[in-house]
Short mmCIF file of C-alpha atoms in Angstrom, two decimals:
data_model
loop_
_atom_site.label_atom_id
_atom_site.label_comp_id
_atom_site.label_asym_id
_atom_site.label_seq_id
_atom_site.Cartn_x
_atom_site.Cartn_y
_atom_site.Cartn_z
CA UNK A 13 -93.52 13.82 66.47
CA UNK A 14 -94.23 14.05 62.75
CA UNK A 15 -92.98 17.60 62.79
CA UNK A 16 -89.63 16.57 64.33
CA UNK A 17 -89.28 13.69 61.83
CA UNK A 18 -89.91 16.00 58.89
CA UNK A 19 -87.37 18.47 60.25
CA UNK A 20 -84.65 15.78 60.58
CA UNK A 21 -85.27 14.35 57.11
CA UNK A 22 -85.25 17.80 55.56
CA UNK A 23 -81.97 18.68 57.28
CA UNK A 24 -80.40 15.46 56.01
CA UNK A 25 -81.50 16.25 52.48
CA UNK A 26 -79.94 19.70 52.70
CA UNK A 27 -76.65 18.22 53.97
CA UNK A 28 -76.58 15.67 51.14
CA UNK A 29 -77.18 18.41 48.58
CA UNK A 30 -74.48 20.56 50.11
CA UNK A 31 -71.95 17.70 50.17
CA UNK A 32 -72.72 16.94 46.50
CA UNK A 33 -72.08 20.55 45.56
CA UNK A 34 -68.78 20.56 47.44
CA UNK A 35 -67.67 17.31 45.78
CA UNK A 36 -68.34 18.80 42.36
CA UNK A 37 -65.98 21.67 43.20
CA UNK A 38 -63.01 19.34 44.01
CA UNK A 39 -60.26 18.93 41.29
CA UNK A 40 -60.38 15.79 39.14
CA UNK A 41 -57.78 13.20 40.16
CA UNK A 42 -54.67 13.34 37.89
CA UNK A 43 -53.70 10.29 35.81
CA UNK A 44 -50.71 8.28 36.95
CA UNK A 45 -47.41 9.61 35.62
CA UNK A 46 -45.89 7.40 32.86
CA UNK A 47 -42.29 7.03 33.96
CA UNK A 48 -39.62 5.96 31.46
CA UNK A 49 -39.12 2.22 31.84
CA UNK A 50 -36.04 0.15 31.08
CA UNK A 51 -36.40 -2.07 28.00
CA UNK A 52 -34.39 -5.24 28.55
CA UNK A 53 -35.34 -6.93 25.26
CA UNK A 54 -32.45 -5.59 23.17
CA UNK A 55 -29.57 -5.16 25.61
CA UNK A 56 -28.30 -2.43 27.89
CA UNK A 57 -29.20 1.21 27.31
CA UNK A 58 -32.68 0.78 25.82
CA UNK A 59 -35.79 2.46 27.29
CA UNK A 60 -39.45 2.42 26.30
CA UNK A 61 -40.63 5.61 24.65
CA UNK A 62 -43.43 6.67 27.06
CA UNK A 63 -46.85 5.58 25.88
CA UNK A 64 -45.50 3.20 23.21
CA UNK A 65 -44.09 -0.30 22.84
CA UNK A 66 -41.02 1.07 20.99
CA UNK A 67 -37.63 0.93 22.68
CA UNK A 68 -34.99 3.60 22.05
CA UNK A 69 -31.27 3.89 22.76
CA UNK A 70 -29.23 7.08 22.43
CA UNK A 71 -25.46 6.94 22.12
CA UNK A 72 -22.44 8.40 20.42
CA UNK A 73 -19.07 9.90 21.18
CA UNK A 74 -17.19 13.15 21.43
CA UNK A 75 -13.73 13.13 19.85
CA UNK A 76 -10.85 15.58 19.88
CA UNK A 77 -7.76 14.82 17.84
CA UNK A 78 -4.66 16.25 16.25
CA UNK A 79 -2.49 14.85 13.47
CA UNK A 80 1.03 15.67 12.39
CA UNK A 81 2.38 15.41 8.81
CA UNK A 82 -0.91 13.93 7.59
CA UNK A 83 -3.28 14.68 4.72
CA UNK A 84 -5.98 16.16 6.94
CA UNK A 85 -6.45 13.54 9.68
CA UNK A 86 -7.59 10.64 7.59
CA UNK A 87 -4.50 9.72 5.57
CA UNK A 88 -0.78 10.26 5.20
CA UNK A 89 0.59 13.18 3.17
CA UNK A 90 0.42 11.47 -0.22
CA UNK A 91 -1.07 14.01 -2.66
CA UNK A 92 -2.08 17.61 -3.26
CA UNK A 93 -0.65 20.34 -1.07
CA UNK A 94 0.26 17.85 1.68
CA UNK A 95 2.28 15.75 -0.78
CA UNK A 96 4.29 18.83 -1.72
CA UNK A 97 6.23 18.56 1.55
CA UNK A 98 7.01 22.29 1.65
CA UNK A 99 5.89 25.46 3.41
CA UNK A 100 2.40 25.21 1.92
CA UNK A 101 1.83 21.88 3.68
CA UNK A 102 0.06 21.74 7.03
CA UNK A 103 2.22 19.77 9.43
CA UNK A 104 -0.48 20.04 12.06
CA UNK A 105 -4.22 19.47 11.74
CA UNK A 106 -6.90 19.43 14.41
CA UNK A 107 -10.45 18.17 14.51
CA UNK A 108 -13.34 18.00 16.96
CA UNK A 109 -16.40 15.84 16.38
CA UNK A 110 -19.67 15.13 18.12
CA UNK A 111 -21.37 11.91 17.01
CA UNK A 112 -24.95 11.06 17.97
CA UNK A 113 -26.71 7.79 17.15
CA UNK A 114 -30.36 6.88 17.64
CA UNK A 115 -31.47 3.23 17.68
CA UNK A 116 -35.17 2.29 17.90
CA UNK A 117 -36.70 -1.19 17.96
CA UNK A 118 -40.29 -2.48 18.03
CA UNK A 119 -41.40 -6.10 18.29
CA UNK A 120 -44.00 -7.06 15.66
CA UNK A 121 -45.58 -10.23 14.31
CA UNK A 122 -43.02 -10.07 11.47
CA UNK A 123 -40.07 -9.71 13.80
CA UNK A 124 -38.27 -6.64 15.13
CA UNK A 125 -38.57 -3.35 13.23
CA UNK A 126 -35.38 -1.37 13.72
CA UNK A 127 -34.34 2.14 12.67
CA UNK A 128 -30.86 3.50 13.13
CA UNK A 129 -29.30 6.89 12.44
CA UNK A 130 -25.77 8.14 13.09
CA UNK A 131 -25.18 11.89 12.75
CA UNK A 132 -21.96 13.87 13.15
CA UNK A 133 -21.03 17.49 13.70
CA UNK A 134 -17.38 18.17 12.87
CA UNK A 135 -14.90 21.03 12.91
CA UNK A 136 -11.72 20.34 10.92
CA UNK A 137 -8.63 22.33 10.04
CA UNK A 138 -8.35 23.32 6.40
CA UNK A 139 -5.14 23.78 4.45
CA UNK A 140 -3.36 26.32 2.27
CA UNK A 141 -2.72 26.30 -1.47
CA UNK A 142 -0.55 28.57 -3.57
CA UNK A 143 -2.17 30.87 -6.09
CA UNK A 144 0.84 31.14 -8.38
CA UNK A 145 1.04 34.91 -8.05
CA UNK A 146 4.33 36.81 -8.13
CA UNK A 147 3.87 37.69 -4.46
CA UNK A 148 3.39 34.09 -3.36
CA UNK A 149 -0.21 34.58 -2.23
CA UNK A 150 -2.04 31.62 -0.71
CA UNK A 151 -5.66 30.67 -0.14
CA UNK A 152 -7.11 28.81 2.85
CA UNK A 153 -9.74 26.12 2.26
CA UNK A 154 -12.81 27.15 4.26
CA UNK A 155 -16.32 25.81 4.65
CA UNK A 156 -17.92 25.44 1.25
CA UNK A 157 -14.60 25.73 -0.60
CA UNK A 158 -12.80 22.88 -2.41
CA UNK A 159 -11.24 21.70 0.85
CA UNK A 160 -13.61 18.78 1.21
CA UNK A 161 -12.49 15.96 3.45
CA UNK A 162 -12.70 12.39 2.19
CA UNK A 163 -15.10 11.41 4.97
CA UNK A 164 -17.67 13.94 3.75
CA UNK A 165 -16.78 16.69 6.22
CA UNK A 166 -15.62 19.94 4.66
CA UNK A 167 -12.88 22.01 6.21
CA UNK A 168 -14.09 23.98 9.22
CA UNK A 169 -17.72 23.19 10.17
CA UNK A 170 -19.49 20.20 8.64
CA UNK A 171 -22.50 17.97 9.25
CA UNK A 172 -22.46 14.31 8.28
CA UNK A 173 -25.08 11.59 7.97
CA UNK A 174 -23.11 8.40 8.41
CA UNK A 175 -25.93 5.89 8.76
CA UNK A 176 -29.70 6.10 8.30
CA UNK A 177 -31.49 2.80 7.69
CA UNK A 178 -34.55 0.66 8.44
CA UNK A 179 -34.34 -3.08 9.14
CA UNK A 180 -37.46 -5.24 8.84
CA UNK A 181 -38.04 -8.95 8.21
CA UNK A 182 -34.43 -9.50 7.12
CA UNK A 183 -34.29 -6.42 4.87
CA UNK A 184 -31.97 -3.42 5.33
CA UNK A 185 -33.03 -0.27 3.51
CA UNK A 186 -30.99 2.94 3.61
CA UNK A 187 -27.45 4.07 4.34
CA UNK A 188 -25.49 1.36 6.14
CA UNK A 189 -22.10 -0.36 6.06
CA UNK A 190 -21.63 -2.24 2.79
CA UNK A 191 -22.29 -5.96 2.95
CA UNK A 192 -18.94 -6.40 1.17
CA UNK A 193 -17.04 -5.00 4.16
CA UNK A 194 -15.56 -7.00 6.98
CA UNK A 195 -17.13 -6.07 10.36
CA UNK A 196 -14.05 -3.98 11.25
CA UNK A 197 -14.43 -1.99 7.97
CA UNK A 198 -11.12 -0.05 7.58
CA UNK A 199 -9.90 -0.71 11.10
CA UNK A 200 -8.51 -4.19 11.85
CA UNK A 201 -6.64 -2.56 14.75
CA UNK A 202 -5.95 1.08 13.86
CA UNK A 203 -7.29 4.63 13.96
CA UNK A 204 -5.33 5.55 10.80
CA UNK A 205 -7.69 5.84 7.83
CA UNK A 206 -5.33 5.07 4.92
CA UNK A 207 -5.15 1.27 4.68
CA UNK A 208 -5.63 -0.42 1.32
CA UNK A 209 -6.48 -4.10 1.01
CA UNK A 210 -10.28 -4.24 1.22
CA UNK A 211 -13.61 -2.48 0.97
CA UNK A 212 -14.56 0.08 3.60
CA UNK A 213 -17.60 2.35 3.82
CA UNK A 214 -17.24 3.57 7.39
CA UNK A 215 -19.82 6.29 6.67
CA UNK A 216 -22.29 3.90 5.04
CA UNK A 217 -23.60 3.41 1.51
CA UNK A 218 -27.22 3.50 0.28
CA UNK A 219 -28.42 -0.06 -0.23
CA UNK A 220 -31.32 -2.50 -0.39
CA UNK A 221 -30.24 -5.76 1.25
CA UNK A 222 -31.75 -9.07 2.29
CA UNK A 223 -29.92 -11.02 5.00
CA UNK A 224 -30.72 -14.65 5.83
CA UNK A 225 -29.83 -15.90 9.32
CA UNK A 226 -29.22 -19.65 9.44
CA UNK A 227 -28.42 -19.74 13.16
CA UNK A 228 -25.16 -20.58 14.94
CA UNK A 229 -23.68 -17.29 13.73
CA UNK A 230 -24.05 -18.14 10.02
CA UNK A 231 -25.55 -15.44 7.79
CA UNK A 232 -25.69 -14.65 4.09
CA UNK A 233 -26.72 -11.44 2.32
CA UNK A 234 -27.51 -10.20 -1.16
CA UNK A 235 -27.44 -6.45 -1.72
CA UNK A 236 -27.97 -3.77 -4.35
CA UNK A 237 -25.93 -0.69 -3.39
CA UNK A 238 -25.45 2.75 -4.92
CA UNK A 239 -21.91 3.04 -6.30
CA UNK A 240 -22.00 6.75 -7.11
CA UNK A 241 -20.58 8.24 -3.91
CA UNK A 242 -18.31 5.52 -2.54
CA UNK A 243 -17.55 2.88 -5.16
CA UNK A 244 -16.13 4.72 -8.16
CA UNK A 245 -12.50 5.74 -8.66
CA UNK A 246 -11.89 7.12 -12.18
CA UNK A 247 -12.92 6.35 -15.76
CA UNK A 248 -10.16 8.15 -17.67
CA UNK A 249 -10.41 9.17 -21.30
CA UNK A 250 -6.68 9.28 -22.10
CA UNK A 251 -7.39 11.57 -25.05
CA UNK A 252 -7.66 14.35 -22.46
CA UNK A 253 -4.33 13.62 -20.73
CA UNK A 254 -2.02 16.56 -19.98
CA UNK A 255 1.40 16.94 -18.41
CA UNK A 256 -0.18 18.67 -15.41
CA UNK A 257 -2.67 15.85 -14.87
CA UNK A 258 0.04 13.18 -15.15
CA UNK A 259 2.21 14.63 -12.40
CA UNK A 260 -0.89 14.85 -10.21
CA UNK A 261 -1.60 11.14 -10.75
CA UNK A 262 -4.44 11.46 -13.29
CA UNK A 263 -4.23 9.92 -16.77
CA UNK A 264 -6.91 11.78 -18.66
CA UNK A 265 -10.32 13.35 -18.43
CA UNK A 266 -12.64 11.68 -15.94
CA UNK A 267 -15.66 10.58 -17.96
CA UNK A 268 -18.45 9.12 -15.84
CA UNK A 269 -21.90 8.68 -17.27
CA UNK A 270 -25.08 8.52 -15.24
CA UNK A 271 -25.67 5.77 -12.72
CA UNK A 272 -27.67 3.08 -14.54
CA UNK A 273 -27.12 0.02 -12.35
CA UNK A 274 -26.39 -0.58 -8.68
CA UNK A 275 -23.44 -2.66 -7.55
CA UNK A 276 -24.55 -6.21 -6.75
CA UNK A 277 -22.95 -7.55 -3.59
CA UNK A 278 -23.09 -11.02 -2.03
CA UNK A 279 -21.71 -12.07 1.35
CA UNK A 280 -21.47 -15.21 3.50
CA UNK A 281 -20.28 -14.93 7.12
CA UNK A 282 -19.57 -17.27 10.02
CA UNK A 283 -19.34 -15.32 13.30
CA UNK A 284 -18.76 -17.51 16.37
CA UNK A 285 -16.91 -17.52 19.69
CA UNK A 286 -13.59 -18.49 18.08
CA UNK A 287 -13.71 -15.62 15.57
CA UNK A 288 -15.08 -14.80 12.15
CA UNK A 289 -14.78 -15.84 8.51
CA UNK A 290 -16.36 -13.95 5.63
CA UNK A 291 -16.40 -14.23 1.84
CA UNK A 292 -17.66 -11.29 -0.25
CA UNK A 293 -18.24 -10.65 -3.94
CA UNK A 294 -19.26 -7.51 -5.85
CA UNK A 295 -20.17 -6.71 -9.46
CA UNK A 296 -19.71 -3.10 -10.64
CA UNK A 297 -20.93 -1.52 -13.90
CA UNK A 298 -18.50 0.91 -15.56
CA UNK A 299 -20.72 3.30 -17.50
CA UNK A 300 -18.91 6.19 -19.20
CA UNK A 301 -20.09 9.45 -20.65
CA UNK A 302 -19.44 10.47 -24.24
CA UNK A 303 -16.13 10.70 -26.08
CA UNK A 304 -16.74 14.40 -26.65
CA UNK A 305 -19.04 17.27 -25.75
CA UNK A 306 -22.01 15.97 -27.75
CA UNK A 307 -23.87 12.68 -27.68
CA UNK A 308 -23.10 12.38 -31.39
CA UNK A 309 -19.43 11.81 -30.47
CA UNK A 310 -20.25 8.29 -29.33
CA UNK A 311 -19.12 6.34 -26.28
CA UNK A 312 -17.47 3.07 -25.30
CA UNK A 313 -19.63 0.11 -24.31
CA UNK A 314 -20.26 -0.59 -20.64
CA UNK A 315 -18.00 -3.11 -18.96
CA UNK A 316 -18.77 -4.88 -15.72
CA UNK A 317 -15.99 -5.12 -13.18
CA UNK A 318 -15.87 -7.33 -10.13
CA UNK A 319 -14.22 -7.78 -6.74
CA UNK A 320 -13.76 -10.74 -4.38
CA UNK A 321 -12.65 -10.63 -0.75
CA UNK A 322 -11.89 -13.06 2.08
CA UNK A 323 -11.67 -11.96 5.72
CA UNK A 324 -10.63 -13.87 8.85
CA UNK A 325 -10.51 -12.89 12.53
CA UNK A 326 -9.31 -15.13 15.38
CA UNK A 327 -10.15 -14.09 18.93
CA UNK A 328 -8.56 -14.86 22.31
CA UNK A 329 -5.32 -16.20 20.91
CA UNK A 330 -2.72 -17.66 23.34
CA UNK A 331 -0.78 -14.39 23.74
CA UNK A 332 -3.35 -13.02 26.19
CA UNK A 333 -7.03 -12.54 27.07
CA UNK A 334 -8.83 -10.52 24.42
CA UNK A 335 -5.91 -10.61 21.98
CA UNK A 336 -6.92 -11.01 18.32
CA UNK A 337 -5.67 -11.24 14.76
CA UNK A 338 -7.72 -9.86 11.86
CA UNK A 339 -6.72 -10.12 8.20
CA UNK A 340 -8.36 -9.77 4.80
CA UNK A 341 -7.37 -9.99 1.14
CA UNK A 342 -9.04 -8.70 -2.01
CA UNK A 343 -8.76 -8.93 -5.81
CA UNK A 344 -10.50 -6.51 -8.18
CA UNK A 345 -10.87 -6.03 -11.91
CA UNK A 346 -12.66 -2.85 -12.96
CA UNK A 347 -13.88 -2.24 -9.38
CA UNK A 348 -10.88 -0.67 -7.65
CA UNK A 349 -12.76 0.98 -4.77
CA UNK A 350 -13.25 -2.46 -3.24
CA UNK A 351 -9.48 -2.39 -2.62
CA UNK A 352 -8.79 1.35 -2.43
CA UNK A 353 -11.41 1.95 0.27
CA UNK A 354 -13.56 5.07 0.33
CA UNK A 355 -11.38 7.20 2.64
CA UNK A 356 -8.29 6.74 0.44
CA UNK A 357 -7.34 9.11 -2.39
CA UNK A 358 -7.33 7.88 -5.99
CA UNK A 359 -4.32 9.98 -7.06
CA UNK A 360 -0.85 10.12 -5.51
CA UNK A 361 1.95 12.68 -5.89
CA UNK A 362 4.67 12.83 -3.21
CA UNK A 363 7.73 15.07 -3.48
CA UNK A 364 11.17 14.81 -1.93
CA UNK A 365 14.54 16.51 -2.04
CA UNK A 366 17.55 15.58 -4.17
CA UNK A 367 21.31 15.88 -3.88
CA UNK A 368 21.92 14.86 -7.50
CA UNK A 369 23.52 17.54 -9.64
CA UNK A 370 21.13 19.05 -12.18
CA UNK A 371 18.06 17.57 -10.42
CA UNK A 372 15.85 19.90 -8.38
CA UNK A 373 13.90 17.24 -6.48
CA UNK A 374 12.35 13.79 -6.53
CA UNK A 375 8.78 12.78 -7.27
CA UNK A 376 6.66 9.67 -7.02
CA UNK A 377 3.19 9.62 -8.58
CA UNK A 378 0.45 7.20 -9.55
CA UNK A 379 -3.27 6.99 -10.16
CA UNK A 380 -6.10 4.53 -9.57
CA UNK A 381 -8.90 3.93 -12.05
CA UNK A 382 -11.65 1.46 -12.79
CA UNK A 383 -10.85 1.73 -16.50
CA UNK A 384 -9.05 3.82 -19.13
CA UNK A 385 -9.95 4.34 -22.77
CA UNK A 386 -9.27 6.65 -25.68
CA UNK A 387 -11.74 8.41 -27.96
CA UNK A 388 -13.04 5.79 -30.38
CA UNK A 389 -11.76 2.91 -28.23
CA UNK A 390 -13.09 0.49 -25.63
CA UNK A 391 -12.60 0.47 -21.88
CA UNK A 392 -9.53 -1.28 -20.49
CA UNK A 393 -10.27 -2.47 -16.96
CA UNK A 394 -7.74 -1.87 -14.20
CA UNK A 395 -6.65 -4.73 -11.93
CA UNK A 396 -5.77 -4.38 -8.23
CA UNK A 397 -5.10 -6.78 -5.39
CA UNK A 398 -3.95 -6.46 -1.81
CA UNK A 399 -4.40 -7.30 1.86
CA UNK A 400 -4.49 -5.67 5.29
CA UNK A 401 -4.53 -6.86 8.86
CA UNK A 402 -3.62 -6.28 12.49
CA UNK A 403 -2.56 -8.01 15.67
CA UNK A 404 -3.97 -6.53 18.90
CA UNK A 405 -2.47 -7.28 22.32
CA UNK A 406 -3.93 -6.30 25.70
CA UNK A 407 -1.17 -5.39 28.16
CA UNK A 408 -3.68 -4.86 30.97
CA UNK A 409 -7.39 -4.07 31.34
CA UNK A 410 -6.60 -0.41 30.57
CA UNK A 411 -3.77 -0.63 28.01
CA UNK A 412 -3.58 -2.26 24.57
CA UNK A 413 -1.50 -1.95 21.43
CA UNK A 414 -1.91 -3.07 17.83
CA UNK A 415 0.54 -3.45 15.00
CA UNK A 416 -1.16 -3.19 11.62
CA UNK A 417 -0.36 -2.90 7.94
CA UNK A 418 -1.47 -3.20 4.35
CA UNK A 419 -0.04 -3.81 0.89
CA UNK A 420 -1.69 -3.39 -2.51
CA UNK A 421 -0.80 -3.35 -6.20
CA UNK A 422 -2.40 -1.46 -9.09
CA UNK A 423 -1.84 -2.94 -12.55
CA UNK A 424 -2.78 -1.62 -16.00
CA UNK A 425 -2.96 -4.02 -18.94
CA UNK A 426 -0.67 -3.62 -21.93
CA UNK A 427 -3.27 -1.77 -24.00
CA UNK A 428 -3.90 0.71 -21.20
CA UNK A 429 -0.16 1.22 -20.70
CA UNK A 430 0.20 1.88 -24.41
CA UNK A 431 -2.50 4.56 -24.29
CA UNK A 432 -0.95 6.30 -21.27
CA UNK A 433 2.73 5.93 -22.14
CA UNK A 434 2.19 6.60 -25.84
CA UNK A 435 0.48 9.95 -25.27
CA UNK A 436 2.07 13.19 -26.41
CA UNK A 437 1.78 14.57 -22.87
CA UNK A 438 3.88 11.73 -21.47
CA UNK A 439 6.45 12.15 -24.25
CA UNK A 440 6.70 15.84 -23.37
CA UNK A 441 7.66 14.97 -19.80
CA UNK A 442 10.30 12.38 -20.69
CA UNK A 443 13.82 13.24 -19.62
CA UNK A 444 17.12 11.39 -19.30
CA UNK A 445 16.66 7.66 -18.72
CA UNK A 446 12.88 7.93 -18.54
CA UNK A 447 10.85 4.71 -18.61
CA UNK A 448 7.07 4.72 -18.44
CA UNK A 449 5.01 2.30 -16.37
CA UNK A 450 1.86 3.52 -14.57
CA UNK A 451 1.69 0.44 -12.31
CA UNK A 452 2.45 0.99 -8.64
CA UNK A 453 2.40 -0.68 -5.24
CA UNK A 454 1.43 1.03 -2.00
CA UNK A 455 2.00 -0.22 1.53
CA UNK A 456 1.48 1.00 5.08
CA UNK A 457 2.74 -0.09 8.48
CA UNK A 458 1.61 1.33 11.80
CA UNK A 459 1.59 1.02 15.57
CA UNK A 460 -1.15 2.26 17.89
CA UNK A 461 -1.33 2.27 21.69
CA UNK A 462 -4.52 3.00 23.64
CA UNK A 463 -5.08 3.89 27.30
CA UNK A 464 -8.56 3.66 28.86
CA UNK A 465 -8.19 5.03 32.42
CA UNK A 466 -11.94 4.94 33.03
CA UNK A 467 -14.73 3.18 31.17
CA UNK A 468 -15.55 4.70 27.76
CA UNK A 469 -12.72 7.28 27.84
CA UNK A 470 -9.77 6.39 25.61
CA UNK A 471 -6.56 8.20 24.71
CA UNK A 472 -4.55 6.89 21.75
CA UNK A 473 -1.39 7.55 19.77
CA UNK A 474 -1.13 6.12 16.24
CA UNK A 475 2.05 6.27 14.10
CA UNK A 476 1.70 5.23 10.44
CA UNK A 477 4.21 4.94 7.60
CA UNK A 478 3.21 4.74 3.93
CA UNK A 479 5.46 3.81 0.99
CA UNK A 480 4.62 4.57 -2.66
CA UNK A 481 6.48 2.06 -4.82
CA UNK A 482 6.00 3.61 -8.24
CA UNK A 483 7.31 1.91 -11.40
CA UNK A 484 8.47 4.95 -13.36
CA UNK A 485 12.21 5.63 -13.53
CA UNK A 486 14.59 8.25 -14.85
CA UNK A 487 14.05 12.01 -14.99
CA UNK A 488 11.19 14.18 -16.17
CA UNK A 489 10.98 17.78 -17.34
CA UNK A 490 8.53 18.92 -14.70
CA UNK A 491 6.28 21.76 -15.95
CA UNK A 492 5.80 23.34 -12.49
CA UNK A 493 2.74 23.57 -10.24
CA UNK A 494 1.40 26.80 -8.76
CA UNK A 495 -0.87 24.92 -6.37
CA UNK A 496 1.99 23.26 -4.49
CA UNK A 497 4.56 25.96 -5.32
CA UNK A 498 6.87 23.62 -7.24
CA UNK A 499 9.04 25.19 -9.97
CA UNK A 500 9.51 23.96 -13.52
CA UNK A 501 12.71 21.91 -13.31
CA UNK A 502 14.21 18.47 -13.71
CA UNK A 503 12.84 15.93 -11.22
CA UNK A 504 13.99 12.38 -10.62
CA UNK A 505 11.23 9.75 -10.44
CA UNK A 506 11.68 7.83 -7.23
CA UNK A 507 9.73 5.88 -4.59
CA UNK A 508 8.48 8.08 -1.76
CA UNK A 509 7.59 7.72 1.91
CA UNK A 510 5.29 9.52 4.33
CA UNK A 511 4.98 9.20 8.11
CA UNK A 512 2.22 10.66 10.28
CA UNK A 513 1.18 10.77 13.94
CA UNK A 514 -2.45 10.85 15.09
CA UNK A 515 -3.31 11.70 18.70
CA UNK A 516 -6.90 11.19 19.83
CA UNK A 517 -9.08 11.52 22.91
CA UNK A 518 -12.56 9.99 22.71
CA UNK A 519 -15.43 9.74 25.19
CA UNK A 520 -18.14 7.24 24.27
CA UNK A 521 -21.61 7.34 25.78
#
């Protein structure tokens, strides 16, 4: 009996040992897969980054567009080769753009930490310019050449960083829309990029901002922003004025010094169901370089300019569901970019034909500055004022139209006019009946219609007219321009017009 018991116990021990060895040979159980989870804290489209408490949203758009009789998509034909209105001008431009934005948010004990970046990849038509050779040779602006687009994208391939900022505990740090701007930036109802009448940094400006939220849609912000890229027009030393620069809309040698102070911007906004009201103010330091090539030549003292803006938007007006009116007005002194927004040119020169005997053609020109001065003199700040706005009507859930427009004035004080009009270069241009006044008005009027056949896919057609109301009169002895292939001849100074058409297809995601 003891023998049988020992045999059974021994067999059991062997089986236990064998089962333990087999268990050791089995694969270790895999961890549960961490699937991407929807993050509902910050709205639609956010997901948790696996293994973290950070939510991320990816978005953007792909855009294909063509413009006719424009200045390279973003403006009417108002200067340079486009303003020449001849065979050197491109009457057709095309552009394709891929935009990608990345939005991350993390809840912390100090509030939400947010990062946002908006990146673009763009291919844009360039343009041609005459070389002035006897054979009429031309040169095409290619990537890396002086064919830069105003939105930061060079002709042909270009990469843009529109926004890149961090938001934390009420602070915004990085490249974001200026706090001076209305929420619609340059677009109260349009695709056209050439409206005056307010600030507009649609590709962002470097800034350090604190925003206070008082609830009920009421916010206020104070901001220090870098003026170098987007908020300077021209500081002209009129001692360097030439006949060629005048007819191109420039009144001297541009003389910027280094950037020594940021622009200081303040904003108060009420954003509620009925619409929006905003008041903005900016202070801008005009810091020139030297009068001459050496620091011993001296320089004018700095002068601070300023800008003030009011903006109003009313939603769901009685004309139909979703209809709206948006309008803003601005006044600047020594801070012209807060009126002549960042996608606009700062010089204008538009040509036309003439049927007057002894006159080859017509010309309208003008230039925008923050200040002008002469060697040994002080800065004379330039004044501008203007407004822009739009009315948008929804015909149906898939169709809408907007009529929009802007008007602005640029005014030089009497001392500045004396410097410009009293120059030898201006006297050399003077012809029969010539009167000199560098002031000008500029206005635009446009109509856009959009069709959205399916969600997030929109086709649009945008027609815009621009009028340059320059204050010169009489004739000038034009010295000729090889760049735009205009001959030396007598030209009559006259207001000019430009009309463009922009067709666009855009898929948002």
